[in-house]
PDB file of C-alpha atoms in Angstrom:
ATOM      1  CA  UNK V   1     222.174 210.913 117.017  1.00  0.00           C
ATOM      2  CA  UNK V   2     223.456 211.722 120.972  1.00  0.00           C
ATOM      3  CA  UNK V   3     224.803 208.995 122.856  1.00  0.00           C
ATOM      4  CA  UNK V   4     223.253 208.254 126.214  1.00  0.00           C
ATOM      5  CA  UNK V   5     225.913 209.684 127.425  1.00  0.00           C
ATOM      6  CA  UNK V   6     224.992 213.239 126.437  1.00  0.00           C
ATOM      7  CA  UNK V   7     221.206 213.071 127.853  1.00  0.00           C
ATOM      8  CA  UNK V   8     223.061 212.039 130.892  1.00  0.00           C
ATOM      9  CA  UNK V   9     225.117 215.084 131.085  1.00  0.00           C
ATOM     10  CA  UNK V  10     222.206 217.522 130.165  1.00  0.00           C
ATOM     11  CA  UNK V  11     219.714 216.711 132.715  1.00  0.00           C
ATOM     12  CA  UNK V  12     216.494 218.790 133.294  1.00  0.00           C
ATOM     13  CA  UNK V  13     216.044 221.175 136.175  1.00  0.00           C
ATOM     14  CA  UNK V  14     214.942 219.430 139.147  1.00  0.00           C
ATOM     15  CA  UNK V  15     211.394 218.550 140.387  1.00  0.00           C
ATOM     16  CA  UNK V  16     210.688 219.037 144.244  1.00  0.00           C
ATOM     17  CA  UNK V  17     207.914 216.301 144.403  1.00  0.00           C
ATOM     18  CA  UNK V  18     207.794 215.581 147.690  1.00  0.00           C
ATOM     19  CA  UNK V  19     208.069 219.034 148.623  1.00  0.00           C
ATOM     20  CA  UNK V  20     205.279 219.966 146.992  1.00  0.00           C
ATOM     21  CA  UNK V  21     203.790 216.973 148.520  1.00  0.00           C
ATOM     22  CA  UNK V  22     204.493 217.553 152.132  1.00  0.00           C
ATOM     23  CA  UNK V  23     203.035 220.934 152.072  1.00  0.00           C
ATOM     24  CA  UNK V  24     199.704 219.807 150.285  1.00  0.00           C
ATOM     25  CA  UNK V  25     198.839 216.668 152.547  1.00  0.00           C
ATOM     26  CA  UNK V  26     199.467 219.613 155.613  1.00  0.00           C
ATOM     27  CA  UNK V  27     196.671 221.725 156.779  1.00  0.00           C
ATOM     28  CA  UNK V  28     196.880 224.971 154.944  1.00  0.00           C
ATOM     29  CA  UNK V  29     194.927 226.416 156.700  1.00  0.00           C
ATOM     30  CA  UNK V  30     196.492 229.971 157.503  1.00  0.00           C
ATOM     31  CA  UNK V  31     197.757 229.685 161.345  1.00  0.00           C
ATOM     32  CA  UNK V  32     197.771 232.619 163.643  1.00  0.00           C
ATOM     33  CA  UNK V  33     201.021 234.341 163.924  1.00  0.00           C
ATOM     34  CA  UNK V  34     203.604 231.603 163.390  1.00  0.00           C
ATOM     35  CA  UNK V  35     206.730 233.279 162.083  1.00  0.00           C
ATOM     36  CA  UNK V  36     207.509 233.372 158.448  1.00  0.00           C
ATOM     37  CA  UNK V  37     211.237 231.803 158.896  1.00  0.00           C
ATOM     38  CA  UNK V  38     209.943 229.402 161.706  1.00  0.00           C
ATOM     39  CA  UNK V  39     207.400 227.592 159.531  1.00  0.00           C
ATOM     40  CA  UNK V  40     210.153 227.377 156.666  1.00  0.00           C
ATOM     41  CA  UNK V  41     212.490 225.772 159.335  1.00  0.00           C
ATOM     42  CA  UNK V  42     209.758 223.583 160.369  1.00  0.00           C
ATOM     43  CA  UNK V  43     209.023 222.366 156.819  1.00  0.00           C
ATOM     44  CA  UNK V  44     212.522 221.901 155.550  1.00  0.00           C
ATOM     45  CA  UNK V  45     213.987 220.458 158.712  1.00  0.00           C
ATOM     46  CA  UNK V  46     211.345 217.329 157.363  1.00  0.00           C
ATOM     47  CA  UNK V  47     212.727 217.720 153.798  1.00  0.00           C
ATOM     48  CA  UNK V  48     215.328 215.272 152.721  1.00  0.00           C
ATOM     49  CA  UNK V  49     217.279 218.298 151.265  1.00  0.00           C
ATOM     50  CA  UNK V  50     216.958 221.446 153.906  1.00  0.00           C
ATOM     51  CA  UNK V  51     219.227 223.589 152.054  1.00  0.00           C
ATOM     52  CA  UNK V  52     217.158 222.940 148.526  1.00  0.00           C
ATOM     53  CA  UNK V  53     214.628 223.432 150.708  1.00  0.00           C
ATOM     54  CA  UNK V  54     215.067 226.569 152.670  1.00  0.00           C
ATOM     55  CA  UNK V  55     217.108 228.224 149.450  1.00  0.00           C
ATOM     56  CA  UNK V  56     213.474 227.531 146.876  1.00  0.00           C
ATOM     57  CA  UNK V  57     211.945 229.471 149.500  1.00  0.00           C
ATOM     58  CA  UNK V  58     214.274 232.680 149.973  1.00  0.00           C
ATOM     59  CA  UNK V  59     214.819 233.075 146.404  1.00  0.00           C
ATOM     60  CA  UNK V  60     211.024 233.186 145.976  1.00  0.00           C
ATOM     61  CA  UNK V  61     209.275 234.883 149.070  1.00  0.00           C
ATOM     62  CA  UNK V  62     207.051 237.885 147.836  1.00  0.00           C
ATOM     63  CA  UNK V  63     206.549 238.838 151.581  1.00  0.00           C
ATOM     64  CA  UNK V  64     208.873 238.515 154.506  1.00  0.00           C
ATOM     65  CA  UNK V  65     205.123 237.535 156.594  1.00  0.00           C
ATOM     66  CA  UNK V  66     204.387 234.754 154.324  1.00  0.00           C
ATOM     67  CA  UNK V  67     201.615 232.294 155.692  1.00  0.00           C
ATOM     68  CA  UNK V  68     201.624 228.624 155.278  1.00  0.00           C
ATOM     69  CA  UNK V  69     199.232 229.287 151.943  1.00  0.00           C
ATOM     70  CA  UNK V  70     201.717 231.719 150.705  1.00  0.00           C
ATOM     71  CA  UNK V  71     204.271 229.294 150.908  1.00  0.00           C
ATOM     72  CA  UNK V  72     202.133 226.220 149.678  1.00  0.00           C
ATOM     73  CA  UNK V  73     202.102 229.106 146.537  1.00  0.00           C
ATOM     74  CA  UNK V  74     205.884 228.922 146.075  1.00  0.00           C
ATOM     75  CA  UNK V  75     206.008 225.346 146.251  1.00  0.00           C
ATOM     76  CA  UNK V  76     202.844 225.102 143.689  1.00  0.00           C
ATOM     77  CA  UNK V  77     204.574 227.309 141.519  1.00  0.00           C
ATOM     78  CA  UNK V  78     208.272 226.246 141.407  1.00  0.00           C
ATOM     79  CA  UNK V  79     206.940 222.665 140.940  1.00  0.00           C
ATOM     80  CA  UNK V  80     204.847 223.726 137.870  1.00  0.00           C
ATOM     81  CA  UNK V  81     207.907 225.625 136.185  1.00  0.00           C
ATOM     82  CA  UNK V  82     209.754 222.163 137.266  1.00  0.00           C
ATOM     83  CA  UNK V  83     207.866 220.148 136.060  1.00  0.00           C
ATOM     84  CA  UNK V  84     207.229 221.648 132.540  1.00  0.00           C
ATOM     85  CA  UNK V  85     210.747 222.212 132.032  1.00  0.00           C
ATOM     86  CA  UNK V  86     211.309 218.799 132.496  1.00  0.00           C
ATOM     87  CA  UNK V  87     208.595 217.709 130.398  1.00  0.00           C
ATOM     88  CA  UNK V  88     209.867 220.314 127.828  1.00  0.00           C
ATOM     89  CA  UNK V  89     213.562 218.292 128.041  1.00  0.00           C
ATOM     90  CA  UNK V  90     211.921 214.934 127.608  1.00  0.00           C
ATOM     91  CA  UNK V  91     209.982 216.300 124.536  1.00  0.00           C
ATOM     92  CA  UNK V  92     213.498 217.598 123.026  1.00  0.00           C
ATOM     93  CA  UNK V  93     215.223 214.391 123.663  1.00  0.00           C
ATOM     94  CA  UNK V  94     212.681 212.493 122.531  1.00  0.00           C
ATOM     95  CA  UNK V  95     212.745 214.631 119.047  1.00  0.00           C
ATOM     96  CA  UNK V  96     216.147 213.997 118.720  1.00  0.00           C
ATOM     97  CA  UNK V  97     216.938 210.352 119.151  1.00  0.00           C
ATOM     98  CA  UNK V  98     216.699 207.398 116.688  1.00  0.00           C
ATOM     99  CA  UNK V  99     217.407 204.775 119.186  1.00  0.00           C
ATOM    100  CA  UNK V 100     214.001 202.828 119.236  1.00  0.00           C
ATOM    101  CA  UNK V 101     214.890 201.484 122.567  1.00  0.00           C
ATOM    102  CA  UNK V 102     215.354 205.419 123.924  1.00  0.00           C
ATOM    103  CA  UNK V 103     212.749 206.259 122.584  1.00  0.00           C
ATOM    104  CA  UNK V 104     210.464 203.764 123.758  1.00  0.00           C
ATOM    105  CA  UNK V 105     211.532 204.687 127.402  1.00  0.00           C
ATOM    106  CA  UNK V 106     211.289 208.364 126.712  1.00  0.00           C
ATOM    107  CA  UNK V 107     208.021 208.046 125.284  1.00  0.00           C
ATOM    108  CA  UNK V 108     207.187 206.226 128.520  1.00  0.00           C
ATOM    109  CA  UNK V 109     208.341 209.117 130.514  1.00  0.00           C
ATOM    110  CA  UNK V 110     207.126 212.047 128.467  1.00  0.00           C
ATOM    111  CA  UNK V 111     203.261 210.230 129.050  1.00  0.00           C
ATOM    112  CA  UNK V 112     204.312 209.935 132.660  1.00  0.00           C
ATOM    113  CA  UNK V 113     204.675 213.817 133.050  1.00  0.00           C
ATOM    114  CA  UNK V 114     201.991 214.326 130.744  1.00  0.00           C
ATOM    115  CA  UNK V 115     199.736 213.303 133.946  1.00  0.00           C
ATOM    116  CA  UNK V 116     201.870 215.498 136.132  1.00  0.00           C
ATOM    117  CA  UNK V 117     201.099 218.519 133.784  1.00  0.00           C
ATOM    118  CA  UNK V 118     197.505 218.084 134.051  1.00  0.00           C
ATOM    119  CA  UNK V 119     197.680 217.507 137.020  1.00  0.00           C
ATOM    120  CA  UNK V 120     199.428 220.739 138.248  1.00  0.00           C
ATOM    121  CA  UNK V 121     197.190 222.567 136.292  1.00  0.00           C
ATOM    122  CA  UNK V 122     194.186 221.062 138.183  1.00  0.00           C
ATOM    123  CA  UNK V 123     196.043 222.157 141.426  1.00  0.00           C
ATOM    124  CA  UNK V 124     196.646 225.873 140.438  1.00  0.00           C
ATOM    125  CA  UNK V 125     193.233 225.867 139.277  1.00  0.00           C
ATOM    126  CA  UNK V 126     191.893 224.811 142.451  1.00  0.00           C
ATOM    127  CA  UNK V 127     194.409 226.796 144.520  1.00  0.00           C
ATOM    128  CA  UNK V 128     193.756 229.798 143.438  1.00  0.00           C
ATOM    129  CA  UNK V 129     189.622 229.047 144.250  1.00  0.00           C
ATOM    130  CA  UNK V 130     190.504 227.905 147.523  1.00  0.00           C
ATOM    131  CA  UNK V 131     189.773 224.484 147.530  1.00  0.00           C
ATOM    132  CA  UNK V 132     192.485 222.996 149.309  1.00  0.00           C
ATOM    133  CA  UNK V 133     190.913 219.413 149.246  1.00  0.00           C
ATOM    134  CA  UNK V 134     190.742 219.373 145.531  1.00  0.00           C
ATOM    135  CA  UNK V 135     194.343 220.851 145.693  1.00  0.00           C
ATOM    136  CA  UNK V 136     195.802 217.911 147.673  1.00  0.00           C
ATOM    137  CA  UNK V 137     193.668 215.482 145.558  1.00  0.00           C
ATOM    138  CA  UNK V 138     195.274 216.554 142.425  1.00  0.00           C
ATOM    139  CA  UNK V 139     198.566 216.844 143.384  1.00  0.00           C
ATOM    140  CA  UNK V 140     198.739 213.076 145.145  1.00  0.00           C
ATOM    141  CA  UNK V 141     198.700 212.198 141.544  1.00  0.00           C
ATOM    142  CA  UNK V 142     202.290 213.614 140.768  1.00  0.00           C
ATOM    143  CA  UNK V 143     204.430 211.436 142.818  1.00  0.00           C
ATOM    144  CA  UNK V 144     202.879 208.214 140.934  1.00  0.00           C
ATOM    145  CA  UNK V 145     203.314 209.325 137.378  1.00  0.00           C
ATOM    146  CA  UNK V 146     206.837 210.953 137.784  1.00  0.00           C
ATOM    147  CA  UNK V 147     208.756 207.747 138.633  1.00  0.00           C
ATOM    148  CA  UNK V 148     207.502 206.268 134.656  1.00  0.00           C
ATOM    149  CA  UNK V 149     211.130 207.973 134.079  1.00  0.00           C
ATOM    150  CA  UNK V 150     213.175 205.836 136.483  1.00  0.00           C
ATOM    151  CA  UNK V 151     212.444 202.374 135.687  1.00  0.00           C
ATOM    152  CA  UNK V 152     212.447 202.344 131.927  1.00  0.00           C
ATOM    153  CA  UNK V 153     215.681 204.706 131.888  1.00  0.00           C
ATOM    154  CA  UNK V 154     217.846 203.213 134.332  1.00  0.00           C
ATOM    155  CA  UNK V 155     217.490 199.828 132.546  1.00  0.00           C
ATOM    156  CA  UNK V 156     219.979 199.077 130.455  1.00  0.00           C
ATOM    157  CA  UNK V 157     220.956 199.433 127.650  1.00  0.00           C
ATOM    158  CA  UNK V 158     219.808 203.365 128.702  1.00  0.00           C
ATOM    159  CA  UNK V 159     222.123 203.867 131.217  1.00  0.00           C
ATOM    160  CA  UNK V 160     221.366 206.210 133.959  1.00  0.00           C
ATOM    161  CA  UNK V 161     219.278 208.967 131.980  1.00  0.00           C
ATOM    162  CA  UNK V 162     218.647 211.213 134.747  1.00  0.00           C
ATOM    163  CA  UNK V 163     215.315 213.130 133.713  1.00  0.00           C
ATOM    164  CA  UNK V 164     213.885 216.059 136.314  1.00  0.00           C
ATOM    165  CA  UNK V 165     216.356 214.271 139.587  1.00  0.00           C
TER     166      UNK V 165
END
């Protein structure tokens, strides 16, 4: 069996929450000729990481004239992949431990992003039909269930497990 130590050191790929967050509880509505890098700047400048921020959208822009639902996309979809890597970690930890105390906090945090998977699922579902209320709905959902992680791992005696930070 891995010490905490080593599910410390292999962490999961982050999850941009609140990203995803900010741009949902916005009006998506498609504005009239606002500047592709101008509404990036505008929405990262009120992200607590700009650079994570700003880089999640150059490495993914299909279009250099990407409107605020084309970026609402990216952020949609790099959560998703996120999120299910993440879950996909916990699941793998969770297989390999036989520390009942671990496990009892994994377990706590794989259910967590259980709700976070359906959940995104429900908002590409409804993004891609257009229903934008539905969309922010769903996702308000996410930043609830993904904390189940923080309290149950940073207790002792799991130490610091760092799971989709």
């Amino acid at each position: 069996m891995a010490s905490p130590d080593y599910y410390k050191s292999h962490s999961s790929p982050r999850v941009p929450m609140l990203l995803v967050l900010f741009f949902l509880l916005i009006n998506i509505t498609p504005s009239l000729a606002q500047d592709t890098q101008q509404l990036i700047d505008h929405i990262c400048r009120q992200m607590e990481e700009f650079g994570f921020c700003t880089q999640t959208f150059k490495e993914n822009l299909k279009s250099p004239n990407a409107d605020i639902v084309a970026l609402t996309q990216i952020t949609i979809e790099r959560a998703k992949d996120n999120a299910t890597k993440t879950h996909d970690f916990i699941r793998q930890v969770l297989g390999n431990t036989n520390d009942p105390a671990l496990k009892n906090a994994l377990t706590e945090c794989e259910n967590g992003y259980r709700v976070v998977m359906d959940s995104f699922d429900s908002v590409v579902l409804s993004f891609f039909q257009k229903d934008y209320d539905s969309v922010q709905r769903y996702e308000t959902v996410t930043p609830r269930a993904e904390p189940s992680c923080d309290d149950p791992l940073s207790t002792p005696p799991n130490t610091q497990i760092e799971i989709g930070r």
